[in-house]
Short mmCIF file of C-alpha atoms in Angstrom, two decimals:
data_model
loop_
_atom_site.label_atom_id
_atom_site.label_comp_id
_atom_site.label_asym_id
_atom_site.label_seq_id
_atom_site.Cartn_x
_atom_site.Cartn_y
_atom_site.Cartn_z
CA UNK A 25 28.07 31.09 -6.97
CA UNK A 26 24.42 29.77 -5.78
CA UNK A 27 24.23 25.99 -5.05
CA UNK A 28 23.19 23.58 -7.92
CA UNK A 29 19.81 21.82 -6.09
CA UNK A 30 19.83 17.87 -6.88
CA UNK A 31 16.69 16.92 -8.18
CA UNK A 32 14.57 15.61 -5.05
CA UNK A 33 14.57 11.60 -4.96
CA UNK A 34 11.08 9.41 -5.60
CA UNK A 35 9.02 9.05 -2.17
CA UNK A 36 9.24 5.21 -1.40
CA UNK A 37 5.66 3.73 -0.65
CA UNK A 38 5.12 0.40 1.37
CA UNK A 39 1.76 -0.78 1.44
CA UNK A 40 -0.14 -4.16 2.46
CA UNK A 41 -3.31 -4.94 -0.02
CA UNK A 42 -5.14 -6.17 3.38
CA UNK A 43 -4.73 -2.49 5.30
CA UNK A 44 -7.00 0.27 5.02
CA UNK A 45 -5.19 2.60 6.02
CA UNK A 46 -2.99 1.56 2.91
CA UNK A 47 -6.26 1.91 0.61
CA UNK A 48 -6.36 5.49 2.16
CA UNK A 49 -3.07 6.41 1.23
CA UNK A 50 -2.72 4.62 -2.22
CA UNK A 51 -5.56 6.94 -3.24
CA UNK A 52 -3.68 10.28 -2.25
CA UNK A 53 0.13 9.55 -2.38
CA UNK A 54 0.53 10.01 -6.12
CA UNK A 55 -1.63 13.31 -6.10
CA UNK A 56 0.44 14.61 -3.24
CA UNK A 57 3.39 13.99 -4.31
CA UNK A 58 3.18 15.31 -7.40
CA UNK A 59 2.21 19.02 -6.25
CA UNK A 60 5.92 18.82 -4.89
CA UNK A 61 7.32 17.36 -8.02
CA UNK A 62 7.62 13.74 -6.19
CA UNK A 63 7.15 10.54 -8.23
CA UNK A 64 6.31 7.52 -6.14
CA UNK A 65 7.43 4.12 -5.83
CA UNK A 66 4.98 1.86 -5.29
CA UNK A 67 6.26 -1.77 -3.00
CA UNK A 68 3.79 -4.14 -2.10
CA UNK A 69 4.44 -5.50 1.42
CA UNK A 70 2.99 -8.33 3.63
CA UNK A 71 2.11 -7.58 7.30
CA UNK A 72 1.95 -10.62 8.33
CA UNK A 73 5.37 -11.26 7.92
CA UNK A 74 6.12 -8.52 10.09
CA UNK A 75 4.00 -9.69 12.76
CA UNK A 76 6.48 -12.38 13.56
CA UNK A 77 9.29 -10.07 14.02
CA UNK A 78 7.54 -7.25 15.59
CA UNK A 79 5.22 -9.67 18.17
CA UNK A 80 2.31 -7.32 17.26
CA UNK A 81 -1.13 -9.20 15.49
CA UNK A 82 -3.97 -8.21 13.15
CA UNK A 83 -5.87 -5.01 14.31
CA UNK A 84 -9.12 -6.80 15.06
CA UNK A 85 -7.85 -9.65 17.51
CA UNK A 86 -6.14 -7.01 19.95
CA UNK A 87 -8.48 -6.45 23.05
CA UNK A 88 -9.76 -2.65 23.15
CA UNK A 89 -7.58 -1.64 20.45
CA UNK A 90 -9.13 -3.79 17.96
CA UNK A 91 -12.57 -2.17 18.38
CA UNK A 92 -11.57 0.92 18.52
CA UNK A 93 -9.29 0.88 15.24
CA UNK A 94 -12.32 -0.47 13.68
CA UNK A 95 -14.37 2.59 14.23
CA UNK A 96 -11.30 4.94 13.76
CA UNK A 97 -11.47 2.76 10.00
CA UNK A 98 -14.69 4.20 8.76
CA UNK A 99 -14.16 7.73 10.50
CA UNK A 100 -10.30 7.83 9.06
CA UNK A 101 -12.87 7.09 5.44
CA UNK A 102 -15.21 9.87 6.10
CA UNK A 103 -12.47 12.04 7.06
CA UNK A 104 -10.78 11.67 3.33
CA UNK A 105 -13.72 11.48 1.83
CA UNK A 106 -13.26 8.38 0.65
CA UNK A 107 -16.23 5.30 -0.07
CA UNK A 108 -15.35 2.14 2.32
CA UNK A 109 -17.34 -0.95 3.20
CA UNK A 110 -16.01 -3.58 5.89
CA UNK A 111 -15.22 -6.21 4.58
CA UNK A 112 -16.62 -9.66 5.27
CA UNK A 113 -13.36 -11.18 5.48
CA UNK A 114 -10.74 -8.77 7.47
CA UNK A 115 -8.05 -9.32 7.69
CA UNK A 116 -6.89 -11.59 4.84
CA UNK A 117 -3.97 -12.57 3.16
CA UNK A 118 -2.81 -11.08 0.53
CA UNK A 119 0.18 -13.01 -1.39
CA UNK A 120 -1.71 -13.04 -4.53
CA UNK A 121 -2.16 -9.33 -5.48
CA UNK A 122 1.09 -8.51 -4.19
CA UNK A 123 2.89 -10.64 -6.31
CA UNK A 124 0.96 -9.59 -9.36
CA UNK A 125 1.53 -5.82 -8.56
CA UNK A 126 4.88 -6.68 -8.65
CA UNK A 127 5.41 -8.39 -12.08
CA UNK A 128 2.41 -5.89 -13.60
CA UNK A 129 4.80 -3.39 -12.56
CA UNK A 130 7.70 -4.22 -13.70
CA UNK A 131 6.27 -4.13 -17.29
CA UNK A 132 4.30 -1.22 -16.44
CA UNK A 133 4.17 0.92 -13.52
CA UNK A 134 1.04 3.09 -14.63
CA UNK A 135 -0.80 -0.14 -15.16
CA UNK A 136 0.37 -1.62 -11.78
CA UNK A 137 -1.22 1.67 -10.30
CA UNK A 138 -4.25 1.05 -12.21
CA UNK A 139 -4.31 -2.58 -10.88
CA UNK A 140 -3.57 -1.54 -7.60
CA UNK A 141 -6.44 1.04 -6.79
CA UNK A 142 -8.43 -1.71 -8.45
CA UNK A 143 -7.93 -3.86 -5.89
CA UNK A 144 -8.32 -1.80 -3.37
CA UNK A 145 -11.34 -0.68 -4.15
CA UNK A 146 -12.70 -4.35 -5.44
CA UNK A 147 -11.88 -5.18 -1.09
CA UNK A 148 -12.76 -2.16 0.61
CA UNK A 149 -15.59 -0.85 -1.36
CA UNK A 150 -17.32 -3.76 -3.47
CA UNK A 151 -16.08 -6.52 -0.68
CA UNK A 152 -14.52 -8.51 -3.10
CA UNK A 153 -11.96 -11.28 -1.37
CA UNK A 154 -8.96 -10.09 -3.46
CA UNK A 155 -7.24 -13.48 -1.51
CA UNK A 156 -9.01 -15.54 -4.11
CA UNK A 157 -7.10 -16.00 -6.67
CA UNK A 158 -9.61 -16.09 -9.42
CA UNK A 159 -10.85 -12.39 -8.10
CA UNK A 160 -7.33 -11.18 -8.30
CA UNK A 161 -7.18 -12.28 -12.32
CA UNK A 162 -10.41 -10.78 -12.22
CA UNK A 163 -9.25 -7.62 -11.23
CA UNK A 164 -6.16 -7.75 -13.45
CA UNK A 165 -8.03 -8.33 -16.45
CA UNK A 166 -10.29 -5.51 -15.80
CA UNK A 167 -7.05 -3.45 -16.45
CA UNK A 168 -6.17 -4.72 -19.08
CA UNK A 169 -3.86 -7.43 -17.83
CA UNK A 170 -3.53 -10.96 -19.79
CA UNK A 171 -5.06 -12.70 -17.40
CA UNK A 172 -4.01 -16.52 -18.86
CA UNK A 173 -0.52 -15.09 -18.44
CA UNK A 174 -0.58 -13.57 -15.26
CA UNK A 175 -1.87 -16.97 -13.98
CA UNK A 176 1.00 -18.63 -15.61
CA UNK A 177 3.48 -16.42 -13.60
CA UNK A 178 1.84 -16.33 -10.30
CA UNK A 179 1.72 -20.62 -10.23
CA UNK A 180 5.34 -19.98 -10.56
CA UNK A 181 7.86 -19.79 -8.09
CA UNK A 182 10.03 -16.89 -9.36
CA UNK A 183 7.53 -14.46 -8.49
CA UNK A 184 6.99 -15.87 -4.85
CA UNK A 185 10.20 -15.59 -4.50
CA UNK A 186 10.97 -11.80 -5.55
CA UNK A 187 8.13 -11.27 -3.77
CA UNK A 188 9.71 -12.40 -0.58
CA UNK A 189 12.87 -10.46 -1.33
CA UNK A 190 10.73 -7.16 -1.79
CA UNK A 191 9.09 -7.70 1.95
CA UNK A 192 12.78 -8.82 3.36
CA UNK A 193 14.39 -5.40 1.77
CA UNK A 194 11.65 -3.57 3.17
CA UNK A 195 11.92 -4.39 6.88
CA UNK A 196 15.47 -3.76 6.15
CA UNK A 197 14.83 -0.43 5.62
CA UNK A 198 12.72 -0.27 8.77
CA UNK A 199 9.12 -0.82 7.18
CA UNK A 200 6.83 -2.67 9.62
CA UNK A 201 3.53 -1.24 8.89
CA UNK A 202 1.17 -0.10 6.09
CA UNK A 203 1.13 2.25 4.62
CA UNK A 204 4.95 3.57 5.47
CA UNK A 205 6.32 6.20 3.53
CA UNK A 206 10.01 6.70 3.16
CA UNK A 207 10.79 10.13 2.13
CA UNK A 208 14.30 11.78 2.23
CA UNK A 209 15.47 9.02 4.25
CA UNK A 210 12.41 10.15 6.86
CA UNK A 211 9.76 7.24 7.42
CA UNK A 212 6.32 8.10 8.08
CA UNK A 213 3.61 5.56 9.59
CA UNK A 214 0.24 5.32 8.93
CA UNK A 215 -2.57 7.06 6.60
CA UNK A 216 -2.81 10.08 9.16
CA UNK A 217 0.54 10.88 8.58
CA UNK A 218 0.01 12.48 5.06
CA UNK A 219 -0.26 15.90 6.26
CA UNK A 220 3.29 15.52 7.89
CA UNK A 221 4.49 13.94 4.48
CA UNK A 222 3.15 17.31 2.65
CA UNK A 223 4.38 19.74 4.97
CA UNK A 224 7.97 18.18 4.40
CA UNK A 225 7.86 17.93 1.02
CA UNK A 226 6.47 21.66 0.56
CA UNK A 227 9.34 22.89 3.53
CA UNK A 228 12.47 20.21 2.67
CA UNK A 229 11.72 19.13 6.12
CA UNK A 230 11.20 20.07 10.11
#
């Protein structure tokens, strides 16, 4: 008698709204994922949270490194093909989209998607601060968000708070950078970790 196959579990992916290398991913995860019949969950972290746990700092204020990574940035861009613009602000925090990803997508995952690309794209392509709050509405409205009620719920503290939860889970699960995927119980770090991500989806593993 053959062995019944389980269905293969969501891949689980962390991402900061302030990290390119999230922007890359969030515009290829779903699309990969679904050639391997993979749905994705999306979490909305906050680096600099991590920071303080992990001693490490914002790309562009580590000696050498920080250069470099900003060059790697726009070649990592051309490499997916992918329209970026540095932004005038970098890095910057990045509270207020997370927490409205979060309570878009509880009422609506496809729309939180939506929003999320969004602002992506309004940062890293159009150089829109998506730390202002007002461009954040902005951007949710675009989608088709109420915007007078997502203001409502972000002055609130009950999102801040699941918000903080979300991040606390996270690094529970190991998560310290964005993006980080979590598939099969295997973490992967970083943007140019996708093709490792698709060759263990399309071969169960390695």
């Amino acid at each position: 008698m053959s062995e019944v196959r389980q269905p293969a579990g969501p891949i689980d992916f962390y991402f900061d709204f302030s990290s390119p290398y999230g922007y890359f991913a969030a515009e290829q995860i779903d699309a990969l994922a679904a050639r391997y019949g993979r749905s994705v969950l999306w979490h909305p972290f906050l680096l600099g949270v991590t920071f303080k746990v992990t001693g490490l700092a914002p790309l562009p204020s580590i000696p050498l490194k920080g250069a470099y990574s900003m060059h790697d940035i726009e070649r990592s861009a051309r490499y997916f093909g992918l329209p970026f613009r540095q932004p005038s602000a970098f890095p910057i925090p990045t509270q207020h989209a997370a927490r409205a990803f979060l309570w878009i997508n509880d009422r609506n995952p496809a729309r939180a998607r939506e929003f999320g690309l969004a602002a992506y794209r309004a940062y890293f392509v159009d150089d829109v601060n998506i730390s202002d709050l007002a461009n954040v509405l902005r951007i949710a409205a675009g989608v088709g968000v109420d915007q007078d009620e997502l203001s409502a719920v972000l002055a609130g503290t009950e999102i801040k708070t699941r918000l903080a939860a979300e991040v606390e889970l996270g690094m529970s699960r190991g998560v310290f950078g964005s993006p980080f995927l979590i598939v099969d119980g295997e973490s992967f770090w970083g943007a140019d970790r996708l093709p490792q991500v698709e060759r263990w989806l399309a071969e169960g593993g390695f």
